[in-house]
């Protein structure tokens, strides 16, 4: 299973921390060639050194998904071609809907929706030009599929990302490009680990049917299914990975 990844190049955006860095380790373990992209190049280079020490082939590209020129340059810099895009760069904004500022709204939508589209489009143009086809995995969220208090801008951006996924899957199927969305529930990373020990974090875990918080390793199988030839007949779906959070009782 996933043997085809050994012949593939994977561009991962937002690879400088959290899920993106974890996804890089997963693909490296499966023998894929990697291109790591984000704004904090020094963090990408630290991860590159670690993965190269483990035998992986890893390039680093500077990328700001809110800047069209940066997107174009980053996508064209990846060699020899791009087979898989993990469109993961994102920002989270919290706050009551009555108080969201226009600049927070813009930053959230510019990164999570406009930026996600610009990267997908640049990669798909390259796949179409080079006649390779490929797989795009957009990292959405369960907040795309169900309302969550205090997350209006973020949820709207992720709902946009999930619907965009279906539109692009339809548009690009003829070019052999599959487009799917992975919708994680709450996943523990270094940055939020403390939260799940607070009363709010423990209450959140208690509300989740499987009564546990997700880990990056829980995303491995679903991510590789969508990215690799194992999912060759799957396009245009949202795949929630959330311990049943979406089906919690009303
Ligand atoms: N953790 C969760 O529980 C969870 C659940 C569902 C969905 N998600 C989604 O998973 C993705 C990763 O989240 P995370 O939890 O791993 O957060 P994180 O640790 O804050 O990582 C976010 C990544 O996005 C990059 N990024 C942000 N703005 C960017 C920009 N303008 N251009 C390029 N890169 C940018 C950051 O890199 P630089 O700052 O170096 O640019 C960073 O590598 C996001 O799309 C998030 O919405 C996370």
Short mmCIF file of C-alpha atoms and ligand atoms in Angstrom, two decimals:
data_model
loop_
_atom_site.label_atom_id
_atom_site.label_comp_id
_atom_site.label_asym_id
_atom_site.label_seq_id
_atom_site.Cartn_x
_atom_site.Cartn_y
_atom_site.Cartn_z
CA UNK A 1 0.00 0.00 0.00
CA UNK A 2 1.19 3.56 -0.83
CA UNK A 3 4.17 2.14 -2.78
CA UNK A 4 3.61 4.76 -5.52
CA UNK A 5 4.71 7.49 -3.08
CA UNK A 6 8.33 6.39 -3.58
CA UNK A 7 8.15 7.84 -7.12
CA UNK A 8 6.36 11.04 -6.16
CA UNK A 9 7.14 14.64 -5.24
CA UNK A 10 4.93 16.18 -2.59
CA UNK A 11 4.62 19.93 -2.03
CA UNK A 12 3.45 20.67 1.53
CA UNK A 13 2.48 24.25 2.41
CA UNK A 14 2.63 25.37 6.03
CA UNK A 15 5.32 22.76 6.68
CA UNK A 16 7.17 24.92 9.23
CA UNK A 17 5.09 23.72 12.21
CA UNK A 18 2.17 21.65 13.48
CA UNK A 19 0.33 19.38 11.07
CA UNK A 20 2.39 20.40 8.02
CA UNK A 21 5.66 19.37 9.70
CA UNK A 22 4.00 16.13 10.82
CA UNK A 23 2.75 15.44 7.28
CA UNK A 24 6.32 15.92 6.00
CA UNK A 25 7.56 13.24 8.40
CA UNK A 26 4.79 10.87 7.26
CA UNK A 27 5.55 11.28 3.54
CA UNK A 28 9.30 11.00 4.21
CA UNK A 29 8.71 7.68 5.99
CA UNK A 30 6.90 6.44 2.87
CA UNK A 31 9.83 7.40 0.63
CA UNK A 32 8.36 10.43 -1.17
CA UNK A 33 10.48 13.35 -2.40
CA UNK A 34 9.46 16.50 -0.49
CA UNK A 35 9.17 20.22 -1.08
CA UNK A 36 8.52 22.10 2.18
CA UNK A 37 6.98 25.56 1.91
CA UNK A 38 6.13 28.38 4.36
CA UNK A 39 7.28 31.88 5.31
CA UNK A 40 9.65 30.86 8.16
CA UNK A 41 12.40 29.36 6.03
CA UNK A 42 14.72 28.74 9.00
CA UNK A 43 12.12 26.37 10.51
CA UNK A 44 11.78 24.56 7.17
CA UNK A 45 15.56 24.21 6.95
CA UNK A 46 15.71 22.70 10.44
CA UNK A 47 13.09 20.12 9.42
CA UNK A 48 14.90 19.56 6.11
CA UNK A 49 18.14 18.73 7.99
CA UNK A 50 16.31 16.22 10.21
CA UNK A 51 14.58 14.50 7.27
CA UNK A 52 17.71 14.46 5.08
CA UNK A 53 19.60 12.84 7.99
CA UNK A 54 16.95 10.12 7.86
CA UNK A 55 17.63 9.59 4.13
CA UNK A 56 14.89 11.74 2.56
CA UNK A 57 15.20 13.99 -0.51
CA UNK A 58 13.92 17.41 0.67
CA UNK A 59 13.84 20.88 -0.86
CA UNK A 60 12.77 24.09 0.87
CA UNK A 61 10.84 26.88 -0.82
CA UNK A 62 9.86 30.25 0.66
CA UNK A 63 6.13 30.84 0.28
CA UNK A 64 3.58 33.41 1.38
CA UNK A 65 0.22 32.11 0.16
CA UNK A 66 -1.31 35.61 0.35
CA UNK A 67 1.12 36.91 -2.30
CA UNK A 68 0.44 35.80 -5.88
CA UNK A 69 4.05 36.36 -6.99
CA UNK A 70 5.37 34.30 -4.10
CA UNK A 71 2.94 31.47 -4.94
CA UNK A 72 3.98 31.46 -8.59
CA UNK A 73 7.70 31.50 -7.74
CA UNK A 74 7.40 28.76 -5.10
CA UNK A 75 5.38 26.40 -7.29
CA UNK A 76 7.77 26.86 -10.22
CA UNK A 77 10.81 26.28 -7.98
CA UNK A 78 9.81 22.71 -7.06
CA UNK A 79 11.73 20.04 -9.00
CA UNK A 80 11.40 17.84 -10.96
CA UNK A 81 7.59 18.13 -10.94
CA UNK A 82 4.71 18.15 -8.44
CA UNK A 83 2.63 14.97 -8.11
CA UNK A 84 0.88 15.77 -4.84
CA UNK A 85 -0.03 19.05 -3.16
CA UNK A 86 -0.92 19.10 0.53
CA UNK A 87 -2.54 22.54 0.75
CA UNK A 88 -2.16 22.96 4.50
CA UNK A 89 -1.07 26.57 5.26
CA UNK A 90 -3.66 28.23 7.45
CA UNK A 91 -4.36 30.61 10.30
CA UNK A 92 -6.89 30.30 13.11
CA UNK A 93 -8.76 33.32 14.41
CA UNK A 94 -11.03 33.14 17.43
CA UNK A 95 -13.49 35.70 18.73
CA UNK A 96 -17.12 36.64 19.08
CA UNK A 97 -18.75 37.41 15.73
CA UNK A 98 -19.83 40.86 16.99
CA UNK A 99 -16.18 41.73 17.55
CA UNK A 100 -14.30 40.28 14.57
CA UNK A 101 -12.31 43.10 12.97
CA UNK A 102 -12.23 43.57 9.21
CA UNK A 103 -8.48 42.95 9.26
CA UNK A 104 -8.87 39.62 11.12
CA UNK A 105 -11.59 38.62 8.66
CA UNK A 106 -9.36 39.53 5.69
CA UNK A 107 -6.30 37.75 7.10
CA UNK A 108 -8.30 34.57 7.72
CA UNK A 109 -10.01 34.48 4.33
CA UNK A 110 -6.88 35.67 2.46
CA UNK A 111 -4.83 32.80 3.89
CA UNK A 112 -7.30 29.94 4.28
CA UNK A 113 -9.42 30.45 1.15
CA UNK A 114 -7.81 32.85 -1.36
CA UNK A 115 -4.32 31.52 -0.57
CA UNK A 116 -5.47 27.91 -0.74
CA UNK A 117 -7.04 28.62 -4.15
CA UNK A 118 -3.96 30.42 -5.53
CA UNK A 119 -1.66 27.54 -4.58
CA UNK A 120 -4.06 24.90 -5.95
CA UNK A 121 -4.46 26.84 -9.20
CA UNK A 122 -0.69 27.36 -9.68
CA UNK A 123 -0.03 23.66 -9.02
CA UNK A 124 -2.88 22.51 -11.29
CA UNK A 125 -1.67 24.80 -14.09
CA UNK A 126 1.75 23.19 -13.81
CA UNK A 127 0.29 19.65 -13.73
CA UNK A 128 -1.82 20.49 -16.79
CA UNK A 129 1.13 22.09 -18.63
CA UNK A 130 3.38 19.10 -17.91
CA UNK A 131 0.61 16.57 -18.58
CA UNK A 132 1.27 14.70 -15.33
CA UNK A 133 -2.05 14.89 -13.47
CA UNK A 134 -1.88 14.56 -9.73
CA UNK A 135 -3.60 14.77 -6.38
CA UNK A 136 -4.45 17.83 -4.31
CA UNK A 137 -5.39 17.45 -0.64
CA UNK A 138 -6.83 20.62 0.85
CA UNK A 139 -6.63 20.73 4.63
CA UNK A 140 -10.07 21.88 5.69
CA UNK A 141 -11.65 21.25 9.12
CA UNK A 142 -14.77 19.86 10.75
CA UNK A 143 -15.71 23.54 11.27
CA UNK A 144 -16.45 23.56 7.51
CA UNK A 145 -19.27 21.10 8.17
CA UNK A 146 -20.81 22.21 11.45
CA UNK A 147 -21.12 25.56 13.27
CA UNK A 148 -18.79 26.22 16.18
CA UNK A 149 -19.10 29.16 18.60
CA UNK A 150 -16.43 31.87 18.33
CA UNK A 151 -15.02 30.64 15.03
CA UNK A 152 -17.14 32.41 12.40
CA UNK A 153 -14.33 33.72 10.16
CA UNK A 154 -12.29 30.53 10.42
CA UNK A 155 -15.35 28.30 9.82
CA UNK A 156 -16.46 30.38 6.83
CA UNK A 157 -12.97 30.11 5.35
CA UNK A 158 -12.96 26.33 5.82
CA UNK A 159 -16.51 25.92 4.46
CA UNK A 160 -15.28 27.88 1.43
CA UNK A 161 -12.26 25.59 1.16
CA UNK A 162 -14.44 22.48 1.29
CA UNK A 163 -16.87 23.75 -1.34
CA UNK A 164 -14.00 24.99 -3.51
CA UNK A 165 -12.57 21.46 -3.31
CA UNK A 166 -15.71 20.07 -4.99
CA UNK A 167 -15.69 22.79 -7.69
CA UNK A 168 -12.01 22.17 -8.50
CA UNK A 169 -12.50 18.40 -8.51
CA UNK A 170 -15.19 18.86 -11.15
CA UNK A 171 -13.17 21.34 -13.21
CA UNK A 172 -9.87 19.45 -13.15
CA UNK A 173 -10.94 15.79 -13.38
CA UNK A 174 -10.46 15.97 -17.15
CA UNK A 175 -6.78 16.81 -16.55
CA UNK A 176 -6.29 13.78 -14.29
CA UNK A 177 -6.13 15.96 -11.19
CA UNK A 178 -8.02 14.72 -8.11
CA UNK A 179 -8.98 17.27 -5.44
CA UNK A 180 -10.17 16.25 -1.98
CA UNK A 181 -10.48 17.83 1.45
CA UNK A 182 -9.23 16.32 4.70
CA UNK A 183 -11.31 17.67 7.60
CA UNK A 184 -9.53 17.08 10.90
CA UNK A 185 -11.25 17.56 14.22
CA UNK A 186 -9.15 18.84 17.12
CA UNK A 187 -5.63 17.49 16.75
CA UNK A 188 -3.01 17.80 19.45
CA UNK A 189 0.18 19.54 18.32
CA UNK A 190 2.99 21.17 20.30
CA UNK A 191 1.19 24.50 20.00
CA UNK A 192 -2.15 23.51 21.56
CA UNK A 193 -1.17 20.58 23.81
CA UNK A 194 -1.69 22.63 27.02
CA UNK A 195 -5.28 23.50 26.05
CA UNK A 196 -6.48 19.90 26.31
CA UNK A 197 -5.53 19.84 29.99
CA UNK A 198 -7.65 22.93 30.81
CA UNK A 199 -11.32 22.60 31.96
CA UNK A 200 -12.47 23.77 28.48
CA UNK A 201 -10.18 21.28 26.74
CA UNK A 202 -11.33 18.41 28.99
CA UNK A 203 -14.99 19.39 28.36
CA UNK A 204 -14.34 19.31 24.63
CA UNK A 205 -12.86 15.82 24.87
CA UNK A 206 -15.86 14.71 26.96
CA UNK A 207 -18.25 15.92 24.21
CA UNK A 208 -16.42 13.89 21.54
CA UNK A 209 -18.01 10.44 21.08
CA UNK A 210 -14.68 8.58 21.10
CA UNK A 211 -13.60 10.61 24.21
CA UNK A 212 -10.10 11.32 22.94
CA UNK A 213 -8.21 14.02 21.17
CA UNK A 214 -6.72 13.28 17.76
CA UNK A 215 -3.02 12.99 17.07
CA UNK A 216 -1.15 13.67 13.84
CA UNK A 217 -0.61 9.91 13.48
CA UNK A 218 -4.43 9.51 13.33
CA UNK A 219 -4.37 11.53 10.09
CA UNK A 220 -1.74 9.34 8.40
CA UNK A 221 -4.03 6.74 6.81
CA UNK A 222 -6.72 9.21 5.65
CA UNK A 223 -4.09 11.65 4.28
CA UNK A 224 -2.22 8.94 2.36
CA UNK A 225 -5.50 7.49 1.03
CA UNK A 226 -6.42 10.84 -0.54
CA UNK A 227 -2.89 11.68 -1.69
CA UNK A 228 -1.77 8.36 -3.18
CA UNK A 229 -2.96 5.97 -5.87
CA UNK A 230 -4.86 4.09 -3.14
CA UNK A 231 -7.49 6.83 -3.62
CA UNK A 232 -7.29 6.90 -7.42
CA UNK A 233 -11.11 6.80 -7.86
CA UNK A 234 -11.85 9.38 -5.15
CA UNK A 235 -12.33 13.05 -5.96
CA UNK A 236 -14.39 15.92 -4.58
CA UNK A 237 -14.93 14.59 -1.06
CA UNK A 238 -14.67 15.91 2.49
CA UNK A 239 -13.09 13.27 4.72
CA UNK A 240 -13.65 14.06 8.42
CA UNK A 241 -11.16 12.56 10.89
CA UNK A 242 -12.52 13.60 14.25
CA UNK A 243 -13.24 10.73 16.66
CA UNK A 244 -16.94 11.19 15.86
CA UNK A 245 -17.05 14.87 16.90
CA UNK A 246 -19.36 15.72 13.96
CA UNK A 247 -21.92 13.19 15.14
CA UNK A 248 -21.91 14.32 18.77
CA UNK A 249 -25.37 14.57 20.26
CA UNK A 250 -27.41 17.76 19.86
N1 LIG B 1 -4.49 21.60 14.69
C1 LIG B 1 -5.78 21.32 14.53
O1 LIG B 1 -6.46 20.86 15.45
C2 LIG B 1 -6.44 21.51 13.18
C3 LIG B 1 -7.73 20.99 12.98
C4 LIG B 1 -8.36 21.15 11.73
C5 LIG B 1 -7.69 21.80 10.72
N2 LIG B 1 -6.45 22.31 10.94
C6 LIG B 1 -5.79 22.99 9.81
O2 LIG B 1 -4.52 22.42 9.61
C7 LIG B 1 -3.64 23.39 9.04
C8 LIG B 1 -2.38 23.47 9.87
O3 LIG B 1 -2.73 23.93 11.18
P1 LIG B 1 -1.77 23.73 12.46
O4 LIG B 1 -2.67 23.39 13.60
O5 LIG B 1 -0.65 22.85 12.13
O6 LIG B 1 -1.31 25.25 12.70
P2 LIG B 1 0.15 25.89 12.81
O7 LIG B 1 1.07 25.04 13.60
O8 LIG B 1 -0.09 27.31 13.23
O9 LIG B 1 0.67 25.88 11.29
C9 LIG B 1 0.19 26.74 10.33
C10 LIG B 1 1.18 26.72 9.16
O10 LIG B 1 0.67 27.57 8.13
C11 LIG B 1 1.72 28.40 7.69
N3 LIG B 1 1.20 29.67 7.20
C12 LIG B 1 0.36 30.53 7.83
N4 LIG B 1 0.17 31.62 7.06
C13 LIG B 1 0.88 31.42 5.92
C14 LIG B 1 1.10 32.19 4.75
N5 LIG B 1 0.55 33.41 4.58
N6 LIG B 1 1.88 31.68 3.77
C15 LIG B 1 2.45 30.47 3.93
N7 LIG B 1 2.31 29.71 5.02
C16 LIG B 1 1.53 30.19 6.01
C17 LIG B 1 2.63 28.59 8.90
O11 LIG B 1 3.96 28.82 8.47
P3 LIG B 1 4.74 30.22 8.50
O12 LIG B 1 4.21 30.99 9.68
O13 LIG B 1 6.16 29.82 8.63
O14 LIG B 1 4.44 30.86 7.18
C18 LIG B 1 2.55 27.21 9.55
O15 LIG B 1 3.51 26.35 8.99
C19 LIG B 1 -4.44 24.70 8.98
O16 LIG B 1 -5.00 24.87 7.69
C20 LIG B 1 -5.52 24.47 10.01
O17 LIG B 1 -6.66 25.27 9.76
C21 LIG B 1 -5.79 22.19 12.13
#
